[in-house]
Tab-separated table of N, CA and C in Angstrom:
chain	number	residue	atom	x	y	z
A	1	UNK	N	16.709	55.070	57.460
A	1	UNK	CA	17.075	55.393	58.823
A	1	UNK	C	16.936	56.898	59.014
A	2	UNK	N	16.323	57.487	60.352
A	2	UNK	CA	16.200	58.615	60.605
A	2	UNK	C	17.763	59.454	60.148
A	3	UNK	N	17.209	60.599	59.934
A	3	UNK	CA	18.821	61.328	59.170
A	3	UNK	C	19.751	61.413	60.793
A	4	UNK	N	20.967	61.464	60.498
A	4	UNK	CA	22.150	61.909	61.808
A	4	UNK	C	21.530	60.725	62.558
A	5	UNK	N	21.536	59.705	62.501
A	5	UNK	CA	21.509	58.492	63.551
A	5	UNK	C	22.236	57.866	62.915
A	6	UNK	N	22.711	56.618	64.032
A	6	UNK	CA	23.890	55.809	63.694
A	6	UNK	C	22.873	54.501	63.910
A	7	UNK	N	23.593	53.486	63.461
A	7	UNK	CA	22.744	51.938	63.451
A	7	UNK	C	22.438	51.699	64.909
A	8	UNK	N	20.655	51.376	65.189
A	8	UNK	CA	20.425	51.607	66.508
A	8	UNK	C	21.109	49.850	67.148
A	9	UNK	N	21.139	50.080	68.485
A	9	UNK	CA	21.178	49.156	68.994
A	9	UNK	C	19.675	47.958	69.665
A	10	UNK	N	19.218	47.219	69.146
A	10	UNK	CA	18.394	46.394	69.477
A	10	UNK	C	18.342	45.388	70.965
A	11	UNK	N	16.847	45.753	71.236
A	11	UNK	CA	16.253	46.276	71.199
A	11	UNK	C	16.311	47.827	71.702
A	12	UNK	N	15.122	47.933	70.857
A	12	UNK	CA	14.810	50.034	70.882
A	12	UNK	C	13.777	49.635	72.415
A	13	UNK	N	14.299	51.548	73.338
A	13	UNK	CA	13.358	51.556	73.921
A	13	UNK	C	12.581	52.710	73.849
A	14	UNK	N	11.228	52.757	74.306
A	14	UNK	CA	10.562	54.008	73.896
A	14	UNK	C	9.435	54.282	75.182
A	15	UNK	N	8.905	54.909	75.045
A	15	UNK	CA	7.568	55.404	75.754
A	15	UNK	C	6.819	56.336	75.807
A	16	UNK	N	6.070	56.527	76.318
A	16	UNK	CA	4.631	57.978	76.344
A	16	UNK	C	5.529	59.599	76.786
A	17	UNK	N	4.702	60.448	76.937
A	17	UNK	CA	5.141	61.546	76.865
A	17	UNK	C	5.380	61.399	78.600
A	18	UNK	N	4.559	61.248	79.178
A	18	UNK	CA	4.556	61.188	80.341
A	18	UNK	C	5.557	59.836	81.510
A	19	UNK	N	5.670	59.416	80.895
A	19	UNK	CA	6.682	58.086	81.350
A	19	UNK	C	5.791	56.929	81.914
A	20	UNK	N	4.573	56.918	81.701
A	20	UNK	CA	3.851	55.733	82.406
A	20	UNK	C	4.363	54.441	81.480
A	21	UNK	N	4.322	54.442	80.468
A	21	UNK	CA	3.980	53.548	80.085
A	21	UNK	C	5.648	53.548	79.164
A	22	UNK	N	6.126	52.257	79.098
A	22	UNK	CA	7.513	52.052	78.720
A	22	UNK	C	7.526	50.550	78.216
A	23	UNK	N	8.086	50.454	77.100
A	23	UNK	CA	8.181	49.596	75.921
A	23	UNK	C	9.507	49.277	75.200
A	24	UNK	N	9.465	47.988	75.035
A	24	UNK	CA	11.000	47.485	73.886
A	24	UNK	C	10.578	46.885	72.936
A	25	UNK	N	11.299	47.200	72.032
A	25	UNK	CA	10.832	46.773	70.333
A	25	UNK	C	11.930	46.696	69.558
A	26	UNK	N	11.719	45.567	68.893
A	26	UNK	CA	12.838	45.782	67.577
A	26	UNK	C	12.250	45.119	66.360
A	27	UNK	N	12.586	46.646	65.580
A	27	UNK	CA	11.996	46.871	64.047
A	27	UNK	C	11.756	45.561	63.271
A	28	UNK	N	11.173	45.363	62.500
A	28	UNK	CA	10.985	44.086	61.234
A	28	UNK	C	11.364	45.655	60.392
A	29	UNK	N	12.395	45.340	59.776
A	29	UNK	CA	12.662	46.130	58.647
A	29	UNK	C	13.340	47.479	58.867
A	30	UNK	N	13.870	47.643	60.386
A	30	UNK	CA	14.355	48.351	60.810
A	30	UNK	C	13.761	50.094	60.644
A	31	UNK	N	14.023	51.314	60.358
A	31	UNK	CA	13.787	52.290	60.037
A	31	UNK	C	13.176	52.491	58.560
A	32	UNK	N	13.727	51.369	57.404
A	32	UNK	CA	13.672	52.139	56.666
A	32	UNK	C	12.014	51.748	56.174
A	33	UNK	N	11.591	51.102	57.099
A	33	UNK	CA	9.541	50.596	56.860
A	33	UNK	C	8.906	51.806	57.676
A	34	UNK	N	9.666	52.679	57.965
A	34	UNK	CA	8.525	54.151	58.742
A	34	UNK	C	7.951	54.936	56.962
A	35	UNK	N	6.443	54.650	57.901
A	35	UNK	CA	5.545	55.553	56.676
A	35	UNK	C	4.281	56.541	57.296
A	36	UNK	N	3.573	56.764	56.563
A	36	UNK	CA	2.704	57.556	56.877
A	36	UNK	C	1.223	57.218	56.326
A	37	UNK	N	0.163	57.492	56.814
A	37	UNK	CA	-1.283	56.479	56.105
A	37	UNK	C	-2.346	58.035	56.215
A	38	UNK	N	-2.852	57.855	55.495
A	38	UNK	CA	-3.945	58.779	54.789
A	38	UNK	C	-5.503	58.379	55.197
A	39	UNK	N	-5.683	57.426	56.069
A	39	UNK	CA	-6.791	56.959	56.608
A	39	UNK	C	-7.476	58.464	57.798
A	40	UNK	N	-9.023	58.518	57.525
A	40	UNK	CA	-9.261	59.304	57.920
A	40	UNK	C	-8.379	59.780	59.806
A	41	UNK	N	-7.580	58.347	60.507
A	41	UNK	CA	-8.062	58.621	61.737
A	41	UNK	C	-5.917	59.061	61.815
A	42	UNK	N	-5.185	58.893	60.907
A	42	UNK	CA	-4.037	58.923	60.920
A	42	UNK	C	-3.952	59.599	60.414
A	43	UNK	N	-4.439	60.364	59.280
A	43	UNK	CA	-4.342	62.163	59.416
A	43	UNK	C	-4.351	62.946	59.948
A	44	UNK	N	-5.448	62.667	61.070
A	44	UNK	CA	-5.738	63.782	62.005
A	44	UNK	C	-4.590	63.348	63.031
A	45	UNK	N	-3.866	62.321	62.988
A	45	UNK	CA	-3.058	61.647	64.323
A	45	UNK	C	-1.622	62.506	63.809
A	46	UNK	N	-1.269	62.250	62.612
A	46	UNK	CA	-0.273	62.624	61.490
A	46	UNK	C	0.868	62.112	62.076
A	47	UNK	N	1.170	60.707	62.945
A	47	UNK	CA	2.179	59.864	63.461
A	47	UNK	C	2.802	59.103	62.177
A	48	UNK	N	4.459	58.875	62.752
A	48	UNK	CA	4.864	58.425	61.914
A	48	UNK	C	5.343	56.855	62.475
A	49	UNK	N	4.582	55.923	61.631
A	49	UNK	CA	4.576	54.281	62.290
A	49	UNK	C	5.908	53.464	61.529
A	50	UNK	N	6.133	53.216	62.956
A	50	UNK	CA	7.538	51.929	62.313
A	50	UNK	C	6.791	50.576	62.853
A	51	UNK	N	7.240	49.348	62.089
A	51	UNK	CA	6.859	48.334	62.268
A	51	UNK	C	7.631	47.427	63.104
A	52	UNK	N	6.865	46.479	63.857
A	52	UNK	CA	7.200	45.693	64.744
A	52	UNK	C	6.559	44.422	64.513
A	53	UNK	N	7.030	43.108	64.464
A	53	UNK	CA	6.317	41.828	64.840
A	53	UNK	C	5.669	41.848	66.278
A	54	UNK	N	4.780	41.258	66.476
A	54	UNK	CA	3.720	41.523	67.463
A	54	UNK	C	4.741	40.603	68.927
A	55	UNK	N	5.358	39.351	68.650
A	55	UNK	CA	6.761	39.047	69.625
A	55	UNK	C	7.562	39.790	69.629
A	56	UNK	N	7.930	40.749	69.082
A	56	UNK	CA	9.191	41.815	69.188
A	56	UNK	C	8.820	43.244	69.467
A	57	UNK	N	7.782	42.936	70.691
A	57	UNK	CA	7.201	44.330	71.113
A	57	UNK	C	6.720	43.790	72.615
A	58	UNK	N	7.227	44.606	73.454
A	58	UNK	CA	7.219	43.649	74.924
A	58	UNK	C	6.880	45.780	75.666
A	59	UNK	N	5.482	45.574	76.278
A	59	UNK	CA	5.407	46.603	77.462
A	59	UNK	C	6.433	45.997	78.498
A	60	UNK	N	6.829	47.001	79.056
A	60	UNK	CA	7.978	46.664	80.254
A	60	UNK	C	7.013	47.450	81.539
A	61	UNK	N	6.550	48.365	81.202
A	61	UNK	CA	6.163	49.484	82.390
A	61	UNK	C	4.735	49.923	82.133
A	62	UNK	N	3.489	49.865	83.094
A	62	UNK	CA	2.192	50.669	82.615
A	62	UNK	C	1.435	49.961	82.098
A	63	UNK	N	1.454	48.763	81.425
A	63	UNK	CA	0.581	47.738	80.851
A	63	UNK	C	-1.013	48.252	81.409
A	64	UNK	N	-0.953	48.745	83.004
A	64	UNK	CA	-2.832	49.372	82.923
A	64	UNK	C	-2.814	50.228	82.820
A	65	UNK	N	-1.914	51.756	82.241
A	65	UNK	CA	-2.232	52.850	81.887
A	65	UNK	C	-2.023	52.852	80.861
A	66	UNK	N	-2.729	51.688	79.891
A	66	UNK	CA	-2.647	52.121	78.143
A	66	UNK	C	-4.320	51.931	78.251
A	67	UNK	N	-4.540	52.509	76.948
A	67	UNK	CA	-6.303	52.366	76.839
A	67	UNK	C	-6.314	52.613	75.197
A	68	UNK	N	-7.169	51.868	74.853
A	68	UNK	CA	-7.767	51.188	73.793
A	68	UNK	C	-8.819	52.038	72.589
A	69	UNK	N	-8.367	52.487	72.015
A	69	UNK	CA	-9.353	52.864	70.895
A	69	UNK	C	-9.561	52.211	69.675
A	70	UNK	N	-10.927	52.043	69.063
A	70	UNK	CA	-11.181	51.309	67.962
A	70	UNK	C	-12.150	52.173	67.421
A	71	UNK	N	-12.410	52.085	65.772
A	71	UNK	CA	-13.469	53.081	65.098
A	71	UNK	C	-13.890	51.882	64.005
A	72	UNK	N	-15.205	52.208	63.427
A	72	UNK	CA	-15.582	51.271	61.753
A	72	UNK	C	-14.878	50.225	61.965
A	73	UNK	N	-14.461	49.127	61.456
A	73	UNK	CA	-14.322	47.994	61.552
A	73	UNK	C	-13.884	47.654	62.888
A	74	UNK	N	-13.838	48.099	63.920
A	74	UNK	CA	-12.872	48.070	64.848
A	74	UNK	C	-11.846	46.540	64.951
A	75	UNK	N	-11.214	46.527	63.776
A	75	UNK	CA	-10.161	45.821	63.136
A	75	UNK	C	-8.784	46.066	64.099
A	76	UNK	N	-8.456	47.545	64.007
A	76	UNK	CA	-7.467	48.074	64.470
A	76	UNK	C	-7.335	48.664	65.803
A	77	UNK	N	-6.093	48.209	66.429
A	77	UNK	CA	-6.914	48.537	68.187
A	77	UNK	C	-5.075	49.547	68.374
A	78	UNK	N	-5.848	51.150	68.531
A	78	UNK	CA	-4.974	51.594	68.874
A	78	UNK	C	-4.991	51.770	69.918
A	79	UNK	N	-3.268	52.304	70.535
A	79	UNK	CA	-3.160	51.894	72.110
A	79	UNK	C	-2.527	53.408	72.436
A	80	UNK	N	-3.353	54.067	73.915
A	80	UNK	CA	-2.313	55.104	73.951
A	80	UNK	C	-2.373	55.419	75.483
A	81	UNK	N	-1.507	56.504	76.285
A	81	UNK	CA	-1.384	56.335	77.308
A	81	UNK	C	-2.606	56.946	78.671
A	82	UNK	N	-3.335	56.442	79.114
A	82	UNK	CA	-3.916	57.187	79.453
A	82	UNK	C	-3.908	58.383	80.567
A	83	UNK	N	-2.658	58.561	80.627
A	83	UNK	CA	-2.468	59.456	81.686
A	83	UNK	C	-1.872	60.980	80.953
A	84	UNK	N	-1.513	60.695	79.579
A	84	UNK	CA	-0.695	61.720	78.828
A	84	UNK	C	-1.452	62.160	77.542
A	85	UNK	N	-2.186	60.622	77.228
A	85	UNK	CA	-2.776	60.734	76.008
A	85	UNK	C	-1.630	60.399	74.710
A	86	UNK	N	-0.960	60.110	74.859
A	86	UNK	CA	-0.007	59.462	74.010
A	86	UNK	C	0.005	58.526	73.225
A	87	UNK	N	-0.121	58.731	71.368
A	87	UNK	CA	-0.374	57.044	71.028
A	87	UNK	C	0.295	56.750	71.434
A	88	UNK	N	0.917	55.278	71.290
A	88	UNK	CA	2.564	54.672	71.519
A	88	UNK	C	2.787	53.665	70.539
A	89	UNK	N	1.309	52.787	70.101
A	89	UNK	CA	1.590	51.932	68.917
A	89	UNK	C	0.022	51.852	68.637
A	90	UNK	N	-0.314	50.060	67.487
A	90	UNK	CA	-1.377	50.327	67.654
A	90	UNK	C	-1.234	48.219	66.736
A	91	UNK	N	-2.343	47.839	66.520
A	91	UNK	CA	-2.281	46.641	66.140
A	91	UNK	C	-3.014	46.578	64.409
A	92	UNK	N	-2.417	46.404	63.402
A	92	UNK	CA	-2.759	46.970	62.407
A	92	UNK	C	-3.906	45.662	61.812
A	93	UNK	N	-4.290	46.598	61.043
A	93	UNK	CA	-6.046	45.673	60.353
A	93	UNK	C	-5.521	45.258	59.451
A	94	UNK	N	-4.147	46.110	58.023
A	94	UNK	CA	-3.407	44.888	57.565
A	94	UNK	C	-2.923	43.770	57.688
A	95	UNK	N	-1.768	43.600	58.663
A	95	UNK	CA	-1.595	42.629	59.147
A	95	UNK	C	-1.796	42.740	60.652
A	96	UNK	N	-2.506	41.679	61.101
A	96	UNK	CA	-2.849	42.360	62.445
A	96	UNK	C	-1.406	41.081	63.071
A	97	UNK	N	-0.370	40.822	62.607
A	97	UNK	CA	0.669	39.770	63.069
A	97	UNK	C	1.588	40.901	63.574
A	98	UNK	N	1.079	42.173	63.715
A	98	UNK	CA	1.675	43.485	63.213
A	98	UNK	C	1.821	44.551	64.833
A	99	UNK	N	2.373	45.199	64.852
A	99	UNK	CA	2.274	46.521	65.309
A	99	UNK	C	2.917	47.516	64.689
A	100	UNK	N	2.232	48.740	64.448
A	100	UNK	CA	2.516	49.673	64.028
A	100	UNK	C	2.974	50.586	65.187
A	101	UNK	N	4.122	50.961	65.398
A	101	UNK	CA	4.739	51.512	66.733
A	101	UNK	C	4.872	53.170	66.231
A	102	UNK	N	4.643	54.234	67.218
A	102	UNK	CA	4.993	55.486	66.755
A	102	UNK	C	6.710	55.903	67.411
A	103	UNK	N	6.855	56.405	65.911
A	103	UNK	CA	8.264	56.386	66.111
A	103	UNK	C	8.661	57.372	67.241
A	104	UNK	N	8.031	58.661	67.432
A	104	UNK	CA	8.220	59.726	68.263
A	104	UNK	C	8.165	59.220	69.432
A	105	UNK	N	7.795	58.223	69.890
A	105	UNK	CA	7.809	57.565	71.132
A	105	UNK	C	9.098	56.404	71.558
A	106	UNK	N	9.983	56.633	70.436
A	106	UNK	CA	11.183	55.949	70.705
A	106	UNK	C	12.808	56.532	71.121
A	107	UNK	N	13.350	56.297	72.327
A	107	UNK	CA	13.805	56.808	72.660
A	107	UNK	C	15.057	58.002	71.333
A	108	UNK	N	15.014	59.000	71.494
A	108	UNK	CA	16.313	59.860	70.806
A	108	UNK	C	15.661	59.757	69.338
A	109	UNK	N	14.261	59.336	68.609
A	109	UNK	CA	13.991	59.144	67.495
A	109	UNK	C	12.996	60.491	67.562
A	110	UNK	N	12.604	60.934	66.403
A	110	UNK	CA	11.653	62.014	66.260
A	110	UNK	C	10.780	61.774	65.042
A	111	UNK	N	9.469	62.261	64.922
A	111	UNK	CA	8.932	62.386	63.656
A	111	UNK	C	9.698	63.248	62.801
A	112	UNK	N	10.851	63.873	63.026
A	112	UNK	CA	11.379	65.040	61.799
A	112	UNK	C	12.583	64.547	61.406
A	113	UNK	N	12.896	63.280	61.949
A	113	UNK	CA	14.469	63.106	61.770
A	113	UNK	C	14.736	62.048	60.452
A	114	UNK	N	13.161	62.069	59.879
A	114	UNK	CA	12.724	61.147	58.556
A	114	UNK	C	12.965	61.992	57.727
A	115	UNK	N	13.668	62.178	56.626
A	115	UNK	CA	13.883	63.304	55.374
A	115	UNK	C	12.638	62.619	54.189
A	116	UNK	N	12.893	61.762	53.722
A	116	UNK	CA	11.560	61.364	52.954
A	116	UNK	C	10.664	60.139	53.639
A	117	UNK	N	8.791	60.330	53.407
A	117	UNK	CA	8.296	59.444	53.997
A	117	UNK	C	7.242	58.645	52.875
A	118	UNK	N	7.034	57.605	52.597
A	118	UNK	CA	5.840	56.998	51.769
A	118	UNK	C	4.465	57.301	52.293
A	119	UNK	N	3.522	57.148	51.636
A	119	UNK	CA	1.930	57.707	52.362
A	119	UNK	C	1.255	56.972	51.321
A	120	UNK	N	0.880	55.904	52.620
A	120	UNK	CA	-0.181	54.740	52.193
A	120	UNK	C	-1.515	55.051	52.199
A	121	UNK	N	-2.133	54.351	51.604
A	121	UNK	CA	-3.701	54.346	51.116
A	121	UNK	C	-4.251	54.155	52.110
A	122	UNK	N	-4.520	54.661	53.040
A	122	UNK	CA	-5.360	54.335	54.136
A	122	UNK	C	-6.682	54.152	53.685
A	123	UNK	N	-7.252	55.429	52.956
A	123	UNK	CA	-8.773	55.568	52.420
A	123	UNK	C	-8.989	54.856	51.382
A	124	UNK	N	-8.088	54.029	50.861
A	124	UNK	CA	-9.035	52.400	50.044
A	124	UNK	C	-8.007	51.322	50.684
A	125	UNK	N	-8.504	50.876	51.979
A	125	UNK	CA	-7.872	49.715	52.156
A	125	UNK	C	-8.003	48.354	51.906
A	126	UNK	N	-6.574	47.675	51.440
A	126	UNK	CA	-6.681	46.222	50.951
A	126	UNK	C	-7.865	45.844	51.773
A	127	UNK	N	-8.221	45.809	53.322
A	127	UNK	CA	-9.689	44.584	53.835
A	127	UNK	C	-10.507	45.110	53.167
A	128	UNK	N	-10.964	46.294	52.401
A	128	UNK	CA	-12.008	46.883	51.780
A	128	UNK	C	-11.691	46.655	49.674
A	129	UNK	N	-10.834	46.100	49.773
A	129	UNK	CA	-10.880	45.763	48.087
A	129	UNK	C	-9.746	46.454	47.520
A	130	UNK	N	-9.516	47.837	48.307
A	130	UNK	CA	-8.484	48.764	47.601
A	130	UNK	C	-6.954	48.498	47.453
A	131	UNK	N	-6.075	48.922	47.120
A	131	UNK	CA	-5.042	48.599	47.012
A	131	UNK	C	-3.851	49.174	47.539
A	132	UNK	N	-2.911	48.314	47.844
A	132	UNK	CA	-1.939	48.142	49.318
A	132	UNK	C	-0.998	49.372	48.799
A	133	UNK	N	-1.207	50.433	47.595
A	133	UNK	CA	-0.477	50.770	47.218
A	133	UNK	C	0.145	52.469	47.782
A	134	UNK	N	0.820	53.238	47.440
A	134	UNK	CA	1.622	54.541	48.187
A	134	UNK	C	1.279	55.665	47.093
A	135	UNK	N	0.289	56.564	48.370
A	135	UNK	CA	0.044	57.426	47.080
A	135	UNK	C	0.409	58.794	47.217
A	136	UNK	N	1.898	58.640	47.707
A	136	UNK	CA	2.354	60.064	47.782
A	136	UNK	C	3.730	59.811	48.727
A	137	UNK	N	4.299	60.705	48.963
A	137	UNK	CA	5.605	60.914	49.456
A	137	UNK	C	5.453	62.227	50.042
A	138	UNK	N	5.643	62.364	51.388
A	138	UNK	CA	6.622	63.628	52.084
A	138	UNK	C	7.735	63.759	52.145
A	139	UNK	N	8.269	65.178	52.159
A	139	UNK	CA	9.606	65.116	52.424
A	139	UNK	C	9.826	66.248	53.509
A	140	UNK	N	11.042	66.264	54.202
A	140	UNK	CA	11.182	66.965	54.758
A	140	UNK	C	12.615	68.097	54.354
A	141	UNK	N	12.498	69.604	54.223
A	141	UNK	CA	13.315	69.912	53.584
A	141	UNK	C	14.125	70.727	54.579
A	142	UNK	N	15.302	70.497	55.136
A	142	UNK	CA	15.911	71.132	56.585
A	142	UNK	C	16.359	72.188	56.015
A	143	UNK	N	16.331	73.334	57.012
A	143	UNK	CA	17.081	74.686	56.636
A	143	UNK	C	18.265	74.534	57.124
């Protein structure tokens, strides 16, 4: 669980930077499944994804101001806002039963409020042979 938070109340709500687009979700695995992926396109994104069952993720607001990006397999269909540019989640090529939700887009949650994070193999992924495994850890060290 993000550090200084108390047990959230379900469902979480979240949305874009800009407010178009507004969303409810509640975690499969709550906080403590937020990680980080090493795949060329989530490095450069450097979001931190919490997981959602693909029924336990409901747009409420904006459903036509999200827009669609896909790269190489286009397996994975990330979603972001198009009026702000905001990821907000995305539908994962692991499990695509899946959404990978960005946490910074949930209400009172932050990417910094994670003290340690896992960092998955993006660049050998299980659909490609490689393995599902964590090849590194961040941490965050507060002053």
């Amino acid at each position: 669980m993000p550090t200084d938070q108390q047990e959230p109340t379900w469902p979480l709500k979240g949305g874009c930077h800009c407010g178009s687009v507004r969303f409810e979700v509640r975690l499969k695995g709550g906080f403590e499944q937020a990680r980080r992926c090493n795949c060329s396109y989530c490095a450069m994104r450097g979001a931190v994804a919490l997981t959602a069952n693909m029924d336990d993720f409901a747009i409420v607001k904006g459903r036509e101001a999200l827009t669609l990006y896909t790269f190489n397999t286009r397996a994975t269909q990330h979603y972001f806002c198009s009026c702000c540019g905001i990821y907000t989640h995305h539908r994962r090529r692991s499990h695509p039963g899946e959404y990978g939700i960005n946490a910074a887009c949930l209400d009172g949650v932050g990417p910094f409020d994670f003290e340690t994070l896992p960092v998955y193999d993006g660049q050998h992924h299980t659909k490609d042979g490689g393995s599902d495994g964590i090849v590194g850890m961040l941490r965050l060290d507060k002053n």
